[in-house]
CSV table of C-alpha atoms in Angstrom, one decimal:
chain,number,residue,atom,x,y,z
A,6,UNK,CA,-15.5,24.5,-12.4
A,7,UNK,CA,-13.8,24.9,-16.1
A,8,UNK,CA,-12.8,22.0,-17.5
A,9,UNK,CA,-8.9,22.9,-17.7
A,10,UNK,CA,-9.0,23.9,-14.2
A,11,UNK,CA,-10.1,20.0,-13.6
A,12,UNK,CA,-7.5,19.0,-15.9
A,13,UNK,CA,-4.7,20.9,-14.2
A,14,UNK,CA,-5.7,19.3,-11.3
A,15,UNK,CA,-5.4,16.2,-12.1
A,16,UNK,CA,-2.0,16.6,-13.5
A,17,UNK,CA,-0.8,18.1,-10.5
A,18,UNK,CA,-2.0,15.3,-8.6
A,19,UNK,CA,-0.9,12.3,-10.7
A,20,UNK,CA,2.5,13.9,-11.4
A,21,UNK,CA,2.7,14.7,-7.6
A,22,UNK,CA,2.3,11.3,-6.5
A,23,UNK,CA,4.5,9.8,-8.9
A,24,UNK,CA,7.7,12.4,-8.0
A,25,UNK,CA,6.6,11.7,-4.3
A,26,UNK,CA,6.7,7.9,-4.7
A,27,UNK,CA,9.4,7.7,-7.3
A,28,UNK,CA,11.3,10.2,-4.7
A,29,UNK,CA,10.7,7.6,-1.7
A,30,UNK,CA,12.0,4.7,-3.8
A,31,UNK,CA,15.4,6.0,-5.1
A,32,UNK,CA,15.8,8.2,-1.9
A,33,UNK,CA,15.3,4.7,0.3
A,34,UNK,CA,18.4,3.0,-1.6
A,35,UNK,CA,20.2,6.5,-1.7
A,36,UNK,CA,19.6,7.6,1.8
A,37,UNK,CA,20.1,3.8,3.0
A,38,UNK,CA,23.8,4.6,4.2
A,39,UNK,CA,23.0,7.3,6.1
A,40,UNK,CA,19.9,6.1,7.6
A,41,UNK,CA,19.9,4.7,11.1
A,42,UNK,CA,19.8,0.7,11.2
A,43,UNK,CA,18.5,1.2,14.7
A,44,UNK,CA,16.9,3.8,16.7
A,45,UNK,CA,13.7,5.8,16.7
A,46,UNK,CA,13.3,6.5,13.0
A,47,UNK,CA,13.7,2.6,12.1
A,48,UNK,CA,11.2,1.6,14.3
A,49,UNK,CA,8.6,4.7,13.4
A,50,UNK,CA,8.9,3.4,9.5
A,51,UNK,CA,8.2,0.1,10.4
A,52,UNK,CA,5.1,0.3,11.9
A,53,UNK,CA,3.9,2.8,9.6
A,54,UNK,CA,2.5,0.7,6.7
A,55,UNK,CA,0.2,-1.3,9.7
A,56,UNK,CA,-0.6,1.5,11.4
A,57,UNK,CA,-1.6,3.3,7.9
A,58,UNK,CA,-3.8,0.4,7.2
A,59,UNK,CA,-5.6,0.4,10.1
A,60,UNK,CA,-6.4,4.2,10.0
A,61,UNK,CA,-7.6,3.4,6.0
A,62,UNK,CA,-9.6,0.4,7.1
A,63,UNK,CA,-11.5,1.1,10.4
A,64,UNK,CA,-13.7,4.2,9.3
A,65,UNK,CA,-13.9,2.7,6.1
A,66,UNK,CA,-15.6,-0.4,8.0
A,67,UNK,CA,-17.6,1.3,10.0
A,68,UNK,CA,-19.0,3.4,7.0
A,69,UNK,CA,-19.9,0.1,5.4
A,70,UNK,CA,-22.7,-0.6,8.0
A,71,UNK,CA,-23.6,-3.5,10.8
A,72,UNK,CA,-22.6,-5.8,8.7
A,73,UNK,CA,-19.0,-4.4,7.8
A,74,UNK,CA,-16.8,-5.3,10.5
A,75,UNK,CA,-18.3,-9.4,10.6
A,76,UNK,CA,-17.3,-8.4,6.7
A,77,UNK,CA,-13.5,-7.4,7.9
A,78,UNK,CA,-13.5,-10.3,9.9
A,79,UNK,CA,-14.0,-12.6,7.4
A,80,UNK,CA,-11.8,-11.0,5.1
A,81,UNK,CA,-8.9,-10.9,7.6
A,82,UNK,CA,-9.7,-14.4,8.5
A,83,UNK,CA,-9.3,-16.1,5.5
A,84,UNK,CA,-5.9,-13.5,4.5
A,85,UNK,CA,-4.3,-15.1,8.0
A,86,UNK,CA,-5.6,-19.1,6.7
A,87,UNK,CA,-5.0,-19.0,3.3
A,88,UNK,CA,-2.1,-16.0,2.6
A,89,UNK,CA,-4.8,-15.3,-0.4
A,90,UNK,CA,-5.2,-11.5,-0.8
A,91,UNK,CA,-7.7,-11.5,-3.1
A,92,UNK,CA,-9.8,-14.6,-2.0
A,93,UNK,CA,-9.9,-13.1,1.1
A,94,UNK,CA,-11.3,-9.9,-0.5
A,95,UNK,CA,-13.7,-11.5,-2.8
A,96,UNK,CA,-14.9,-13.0,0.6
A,97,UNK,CA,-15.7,-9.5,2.5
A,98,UNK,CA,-17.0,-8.4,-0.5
A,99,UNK,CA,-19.6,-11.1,-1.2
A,100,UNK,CA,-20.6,-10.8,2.5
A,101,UNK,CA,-21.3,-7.2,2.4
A,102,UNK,CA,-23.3,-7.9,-1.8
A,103,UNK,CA,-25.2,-10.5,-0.2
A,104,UNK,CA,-26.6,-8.4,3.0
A,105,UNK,CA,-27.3,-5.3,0.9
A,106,UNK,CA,-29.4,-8.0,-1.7
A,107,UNK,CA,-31.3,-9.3,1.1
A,108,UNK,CA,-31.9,-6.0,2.8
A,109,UNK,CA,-33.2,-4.7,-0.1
B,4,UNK,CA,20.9,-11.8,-18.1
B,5,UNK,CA,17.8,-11.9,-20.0
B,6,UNK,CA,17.7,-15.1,-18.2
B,7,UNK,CA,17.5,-13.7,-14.7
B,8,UNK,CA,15.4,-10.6,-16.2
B,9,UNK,CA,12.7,-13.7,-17.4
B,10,UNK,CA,13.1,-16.0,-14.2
B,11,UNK,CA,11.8,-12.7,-12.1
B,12,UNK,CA,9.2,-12.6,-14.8
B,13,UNK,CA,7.9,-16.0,-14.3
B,14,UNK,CA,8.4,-16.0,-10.5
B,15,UNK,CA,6.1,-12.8,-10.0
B,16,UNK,CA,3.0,-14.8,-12.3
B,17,UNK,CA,1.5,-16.7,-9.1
B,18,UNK,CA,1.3,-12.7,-7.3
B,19,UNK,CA,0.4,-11.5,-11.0
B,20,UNK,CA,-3.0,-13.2,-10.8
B,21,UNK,CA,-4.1,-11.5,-7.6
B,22,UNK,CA,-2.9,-8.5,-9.1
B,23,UNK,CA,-5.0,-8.8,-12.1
B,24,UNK,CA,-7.8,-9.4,-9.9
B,25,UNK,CA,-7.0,-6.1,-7.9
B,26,UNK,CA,-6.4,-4.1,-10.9
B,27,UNK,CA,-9.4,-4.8,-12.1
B,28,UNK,CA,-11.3,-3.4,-8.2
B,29,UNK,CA,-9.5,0.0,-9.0
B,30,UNK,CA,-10.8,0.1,-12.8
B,31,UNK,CA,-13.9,-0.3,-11.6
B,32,UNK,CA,-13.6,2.5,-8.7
B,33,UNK,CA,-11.9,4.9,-11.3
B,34,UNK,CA,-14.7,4.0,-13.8
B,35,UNK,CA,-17.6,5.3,-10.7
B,36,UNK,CA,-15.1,7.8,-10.3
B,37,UNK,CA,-15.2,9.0,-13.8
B,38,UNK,CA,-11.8,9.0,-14.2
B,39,UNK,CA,-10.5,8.5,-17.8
B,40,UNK,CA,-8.9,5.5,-18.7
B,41,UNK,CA,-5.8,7.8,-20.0
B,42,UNK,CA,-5.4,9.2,-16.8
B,43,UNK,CA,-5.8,5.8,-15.4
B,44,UNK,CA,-3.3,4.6,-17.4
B,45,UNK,CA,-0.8,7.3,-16.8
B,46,UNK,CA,-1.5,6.8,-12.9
B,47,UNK,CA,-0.2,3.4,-13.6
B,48,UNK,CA,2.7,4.1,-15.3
B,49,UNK,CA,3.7,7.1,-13.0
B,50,UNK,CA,3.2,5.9,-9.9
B,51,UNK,CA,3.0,2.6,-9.8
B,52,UNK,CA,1.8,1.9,-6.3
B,53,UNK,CA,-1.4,-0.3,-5.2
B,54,UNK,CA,-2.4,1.0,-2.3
B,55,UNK,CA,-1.7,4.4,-3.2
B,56,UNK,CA,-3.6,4.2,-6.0
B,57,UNK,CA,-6.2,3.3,-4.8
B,58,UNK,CA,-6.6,6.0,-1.9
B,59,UNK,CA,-6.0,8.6,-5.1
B,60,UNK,CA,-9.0,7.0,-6.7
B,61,UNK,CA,-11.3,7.1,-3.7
B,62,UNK,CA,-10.2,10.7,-3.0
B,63,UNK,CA,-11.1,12.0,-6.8
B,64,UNK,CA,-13.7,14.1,-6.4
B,65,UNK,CA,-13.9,17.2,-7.7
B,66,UNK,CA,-12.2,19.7,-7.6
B,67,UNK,CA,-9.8,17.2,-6.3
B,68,UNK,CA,-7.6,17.4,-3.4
B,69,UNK,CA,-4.2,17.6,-4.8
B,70,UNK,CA,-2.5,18.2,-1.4
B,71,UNK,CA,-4.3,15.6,0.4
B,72,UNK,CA,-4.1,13.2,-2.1
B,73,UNK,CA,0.1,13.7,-2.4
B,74,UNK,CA,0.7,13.6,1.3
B,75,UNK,CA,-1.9,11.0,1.7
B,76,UNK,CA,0.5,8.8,-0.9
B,77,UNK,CA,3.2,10.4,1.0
B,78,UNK,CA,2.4,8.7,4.3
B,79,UNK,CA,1.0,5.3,2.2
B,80,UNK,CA,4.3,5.0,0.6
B,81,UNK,CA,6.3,5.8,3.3
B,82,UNK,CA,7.4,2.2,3.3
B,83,UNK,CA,9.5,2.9,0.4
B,84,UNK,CA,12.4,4.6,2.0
B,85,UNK,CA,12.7,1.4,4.0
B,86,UNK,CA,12.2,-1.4,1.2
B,87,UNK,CA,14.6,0.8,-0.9
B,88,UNK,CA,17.0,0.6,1.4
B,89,UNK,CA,17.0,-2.8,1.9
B,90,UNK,CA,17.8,-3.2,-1.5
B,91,UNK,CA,21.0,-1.7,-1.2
B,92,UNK,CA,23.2,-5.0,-0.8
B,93,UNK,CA,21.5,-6.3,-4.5
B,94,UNK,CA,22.4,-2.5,-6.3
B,95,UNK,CA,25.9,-2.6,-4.8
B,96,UNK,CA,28.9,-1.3,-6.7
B,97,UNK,CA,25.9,-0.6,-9.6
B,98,UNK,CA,26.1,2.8,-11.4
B,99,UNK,CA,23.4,5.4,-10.4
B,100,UNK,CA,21.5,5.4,-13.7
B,101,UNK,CA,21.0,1.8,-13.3
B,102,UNK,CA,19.5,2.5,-9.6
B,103,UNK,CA,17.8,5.6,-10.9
B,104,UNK,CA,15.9,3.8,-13.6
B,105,UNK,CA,15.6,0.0,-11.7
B,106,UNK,CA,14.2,1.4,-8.4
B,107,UNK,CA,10.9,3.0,-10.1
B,108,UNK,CA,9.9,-1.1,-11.5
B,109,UNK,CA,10.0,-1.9,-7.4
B,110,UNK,CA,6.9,-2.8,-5.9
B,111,UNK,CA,5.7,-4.4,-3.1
B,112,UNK,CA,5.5,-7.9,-4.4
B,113,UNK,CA,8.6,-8.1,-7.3
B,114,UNK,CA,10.7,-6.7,-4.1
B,115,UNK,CA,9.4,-9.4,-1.5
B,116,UNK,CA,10.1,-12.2,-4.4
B,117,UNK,CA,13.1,-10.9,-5.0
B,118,UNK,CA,14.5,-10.9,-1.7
B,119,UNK,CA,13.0,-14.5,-1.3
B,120,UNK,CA,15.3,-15.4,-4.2
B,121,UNK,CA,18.2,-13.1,-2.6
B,122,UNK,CA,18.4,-15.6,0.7
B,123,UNK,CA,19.3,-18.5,-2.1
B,124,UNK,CA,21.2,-16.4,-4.1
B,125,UNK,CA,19.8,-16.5,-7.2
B,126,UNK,CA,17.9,-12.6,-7.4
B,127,UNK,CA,20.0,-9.9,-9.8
B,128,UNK,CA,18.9,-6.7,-10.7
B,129,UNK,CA,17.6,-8.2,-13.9
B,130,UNK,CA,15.5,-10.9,-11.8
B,131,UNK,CA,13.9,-7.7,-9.6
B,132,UNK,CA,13.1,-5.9,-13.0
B,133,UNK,CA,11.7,-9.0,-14.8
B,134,UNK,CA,9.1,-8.8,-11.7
B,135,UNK,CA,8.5,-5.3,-12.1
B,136,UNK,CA,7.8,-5.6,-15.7
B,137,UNK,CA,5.7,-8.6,-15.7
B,138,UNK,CA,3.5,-6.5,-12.9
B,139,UNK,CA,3.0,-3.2,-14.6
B,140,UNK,CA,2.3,-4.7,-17.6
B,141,UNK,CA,-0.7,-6.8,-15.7
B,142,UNK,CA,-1.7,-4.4,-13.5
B,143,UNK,CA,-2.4,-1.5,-16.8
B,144,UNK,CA,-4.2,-4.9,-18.2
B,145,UNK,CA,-6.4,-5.4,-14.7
B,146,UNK,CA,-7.0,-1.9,-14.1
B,147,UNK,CA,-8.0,-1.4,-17.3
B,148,UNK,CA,-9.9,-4.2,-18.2
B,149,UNK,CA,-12.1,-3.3,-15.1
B,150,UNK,CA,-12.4,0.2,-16.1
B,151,UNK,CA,-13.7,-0.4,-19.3
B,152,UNK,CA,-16.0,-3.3,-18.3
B,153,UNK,CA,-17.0,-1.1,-14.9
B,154,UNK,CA,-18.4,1.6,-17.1
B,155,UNK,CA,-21.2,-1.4,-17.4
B,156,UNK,CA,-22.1,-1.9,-14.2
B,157,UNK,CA,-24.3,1.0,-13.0
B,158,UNK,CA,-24.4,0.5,-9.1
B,159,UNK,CA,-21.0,-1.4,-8.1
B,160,UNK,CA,-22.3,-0.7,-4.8
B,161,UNK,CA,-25.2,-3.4,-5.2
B,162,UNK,CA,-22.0,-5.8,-5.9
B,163,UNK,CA,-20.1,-4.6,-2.7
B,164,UNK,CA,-17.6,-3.0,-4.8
B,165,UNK,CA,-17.3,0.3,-2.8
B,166,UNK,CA,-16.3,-2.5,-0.1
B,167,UNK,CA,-13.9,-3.9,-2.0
B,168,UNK,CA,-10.8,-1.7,-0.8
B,169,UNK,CA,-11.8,-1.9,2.9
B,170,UNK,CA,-11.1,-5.7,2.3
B,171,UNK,CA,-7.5,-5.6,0.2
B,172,UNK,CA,-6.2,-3.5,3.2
B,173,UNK,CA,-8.0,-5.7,5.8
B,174,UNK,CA,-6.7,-8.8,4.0
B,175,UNK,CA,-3.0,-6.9,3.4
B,176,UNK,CA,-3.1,-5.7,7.2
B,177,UNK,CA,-3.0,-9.3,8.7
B,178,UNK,CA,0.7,-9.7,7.1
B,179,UNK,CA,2.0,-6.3,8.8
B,180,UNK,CA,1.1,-8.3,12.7
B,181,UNK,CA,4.2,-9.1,13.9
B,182,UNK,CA,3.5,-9.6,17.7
B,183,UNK,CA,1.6,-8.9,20.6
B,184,UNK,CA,3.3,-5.3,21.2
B,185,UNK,CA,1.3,-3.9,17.9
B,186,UNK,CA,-2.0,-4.2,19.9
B,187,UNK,CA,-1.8,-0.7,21.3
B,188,UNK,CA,-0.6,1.1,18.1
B,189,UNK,CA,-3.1,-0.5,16.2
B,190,UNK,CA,-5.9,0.7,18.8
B,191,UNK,CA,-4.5,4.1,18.9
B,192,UNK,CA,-4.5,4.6,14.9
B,193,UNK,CA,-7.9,3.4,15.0
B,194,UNK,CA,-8.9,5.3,17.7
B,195,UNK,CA,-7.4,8.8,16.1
B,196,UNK,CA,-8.1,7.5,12.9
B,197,UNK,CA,-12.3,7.5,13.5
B,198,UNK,CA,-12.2,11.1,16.2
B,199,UNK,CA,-10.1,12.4,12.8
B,200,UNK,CA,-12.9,10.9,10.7
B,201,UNK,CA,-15.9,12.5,12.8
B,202,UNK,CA,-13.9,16.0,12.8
B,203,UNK,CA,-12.5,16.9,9.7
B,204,UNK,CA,-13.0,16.5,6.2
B,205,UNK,CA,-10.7,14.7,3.4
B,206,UNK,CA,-8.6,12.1,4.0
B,207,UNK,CA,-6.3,13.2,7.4
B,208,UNK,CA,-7.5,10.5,9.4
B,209,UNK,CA,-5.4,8.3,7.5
B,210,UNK,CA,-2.4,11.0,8.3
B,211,UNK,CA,-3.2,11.5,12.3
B,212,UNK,CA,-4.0,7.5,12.9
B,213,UNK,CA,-0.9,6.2,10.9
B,214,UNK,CA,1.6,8.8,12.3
B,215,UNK,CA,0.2,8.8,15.9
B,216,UNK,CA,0.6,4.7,16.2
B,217,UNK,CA,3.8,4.7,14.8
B,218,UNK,CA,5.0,7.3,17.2
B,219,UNK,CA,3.3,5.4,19.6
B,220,UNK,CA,5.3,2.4,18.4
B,221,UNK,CA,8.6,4.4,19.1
B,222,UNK,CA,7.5,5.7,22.5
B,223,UNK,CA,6.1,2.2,23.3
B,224,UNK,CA,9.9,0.5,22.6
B,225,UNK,CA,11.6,3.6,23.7
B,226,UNK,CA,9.9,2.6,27.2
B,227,UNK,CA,11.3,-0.8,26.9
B,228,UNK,CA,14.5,-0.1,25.9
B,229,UNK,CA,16.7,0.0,29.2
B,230,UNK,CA,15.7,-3.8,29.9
B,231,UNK,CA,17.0,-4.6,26.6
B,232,UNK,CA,19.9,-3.0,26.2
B,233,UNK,CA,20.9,-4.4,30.0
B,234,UNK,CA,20.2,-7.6,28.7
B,235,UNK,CA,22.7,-7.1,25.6
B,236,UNK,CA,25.6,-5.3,27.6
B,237,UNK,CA,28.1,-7.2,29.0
B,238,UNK,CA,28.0,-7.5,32.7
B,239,UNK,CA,30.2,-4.9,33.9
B,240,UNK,CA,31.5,-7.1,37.0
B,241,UNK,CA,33.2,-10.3,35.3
C-alpha cells in the first residue's frame, strides 16, 4: 500500500474519532433538555459502557490462554478490594508475564 | 477563578498517577503498533478518550479500519451523551462557546471529581477544566513516555503487555456493577460478543455484544415495569 494512502488513513481515522467523540460530548450537554430523563433510551445508555466492556474484555480473555480468565479474576478482584485501577492491572498482567516465563 | 481552575488541578493528581501509569500501556501498544509518536500525540489531543484510544491502537493495522475504528469509538464513547448531560446544571445560564470549548477537557475522571465536588458545592467550570488540563497534559506525558521507552522492549508480550488492556477494562468493569439485574446483560454481551468474535472479522463483536445487552437491559426493565409503576401510583380507591 503507498505510503500516502496509509497516511490518509490514519487521518481519517484520528480526525473521525475526535469529531465523533467531541460530537458526543457537546451533543450530551446540548441534547440534555431534550433527552428523556426516563424511559427506554436512559436505561439503554446506561448499561452501555458495562455491557461494552464486557464484549471488549471476554474474547480478549479468552485469547490470552488458560491462564487469562484466573488473570481477569485477579485483576477484577483487587479493582472491587482496593478501587485501584492500575494495581489491579499490574496484577493481571504480572500473572499472565509470569505463566508465559515459566511456560517457556 | 484561577483558584477553582487550580483546585480541579490538584484534586485530579491522586487519578493523575494511574493515568500516567495507563498512558504509558498505550505508548507501549502504539510503539508495537508502529504508530508514530506524532500521531500519537495528535490522538491525544483530538480525542482525548482512554478507552477509546486504546481500542484505536489495538485495531491499527494496516490498511486500517477507519469505519470500524470510528463506530467502534462511537459505541465506546457512547457514555458521553449521558455524562454531558449531566453536566448541564454546572454549564447553566453559561454562553455556548464556553460549553463548546469546556466540554472537549471532560473525561471520565475530571467529570466524576467534579461532580464529587458539585454535591459540596465547591466544583465551577474552572474546577472541571483545571481537571481536564492537569489530565491531558499527563496523559501526552504517560503515553508518550511509554512509546518512546516501548520502542526498547522488543517482545511486550514476554512482559504480558498485550494483556495489559484486557485488565484496565476488567479492572474499570467492576465499577459499572450496579446490581444483581446486570447478570443477564453481561452474559448476553459476552455471549454475542465471543459467537461475533468466532464469525466475523474486525472489531464488531464489541458492537453486537454492547448493543445487544443493553437492549437486553431495556427489554429486561421494560418487563418489570408494570410492578413498579403500580407500586408508585397512587391507589386509585382512597
Amino acid at each position: 500500500m503507498p505510503l500516502q494512502d496509509h497516511h490518509a488513513l490514519i487521518g481519517m481515522a484520528i480526525g473521525g474519532a475526535a469529531l465523533i467523540t467531541y460530537g458526543l460530548r457537546l451533543g450530551g450537554l446540548l441534547l440534555s433538555e431534550k433527552l428523556p430523563r426516563t424511559g427506554a433510551f436512559k436505561i439503554f445508555l446506561e448499561a452501555l459502557p458495562g455491557t461494552i466492556l464486557v464484549s471488549l474484555v471476554v474474547p480478549g480473555i479468552l485469547t490470552a490462554g488458560a491462564w487469562g480468565w484466573p488473570a481477569a479474576a485477579l485483576t477484577a478482584f483487587i479493582a472491587r478490594k482496593t478501587g485501584n485501577v492500575f494495581m489491579a492491572m499490574l496484577a493481571g498482567v504480572m500473572v499472565v508475564a509470569l505463566v508465559r516465563f515459566l511456560e517457556t | 477563578m484561577m483558584n477553582a481552575f487550580r483546585r480541579g488541578a490538584l484534586a485530579n493528581l491522586p487519578v493523575a498517577a494511574s493515568v500516567v501509569a495507563y498512558g504509558a500501556v498505550l505508548g507501549v501498544l502504539a510503539a508495537k503498533q508502529q504508530i508514530a509518536w506524532h500521531s500519537l500525540l495528535l490522538m491525544n489531543l483530538s480525542v482525548f478518550a482512554g478507552s477509546a484510544q486504546f481500542v484505536m491502537v489495538e485495531m491499527w493495522l494496516p490498511p486500517l479500519p477507519v469505519l470500524e475504528m470510528v463506530l467502534g469509538v462511537l459505541v465506546i464513547n457512547m457514555r458521553y451523551l449521558l455524562i454531558g448531560a449531566s453536566l448541564r446544571p454546572l454549564f447553566s445560564g453559561c454562553p455556548l462557546w464556553q460549553k463548546a470549548l469546556g466540554m472537549h477537557l471532560v473525561a471520565d475522571e475530571n467529570w466524576a471529581v467534579t461532580m464529587a465536588a458539585y454535591r459540596r458545592g465547591q466544583a465551577s467550570i474552572a474546577y472541571l477544566m483545571g481537571g481536564g488540563v492537569c489530565l491531558l497534559t499527563v496523559w501526552c506525558l504517560g503515553t508518550l513516555a511509554g512509546h518512546h521507552l516501548g520502542a526498547f522492549i522488543s517482545r511486550p508480550e514476554a512482559f504480558g503487555l498485550d494483556f495489559a488492556f484486557v485488565a484496565v477494562f476488567t479492572a474499570l468493569l467492576v465499577g459499572f456493577w450496579r446490581d444483581r439485574s446486570d447478570w443477564l446483560p453481561w452474559c448476553a454481551a459476552a455471549g454475542l460478543a465471543l459467537l461475533t468474535h468466532q464469525l466475523l472479522p474486525g472489531k464488531w463483536y464489541i458492537i453486537t455484544g454492547g448493543m445487544g445487552g443493553a437492549l437486553l437491559k431495556v427489554w429486561q426493565s421494560r418487563s418489570a415495569l408494570p410492578n413498579a409503576s403500580r407500586v408508585d401510583e397512587p391507589p386509585n380507591e382512597s
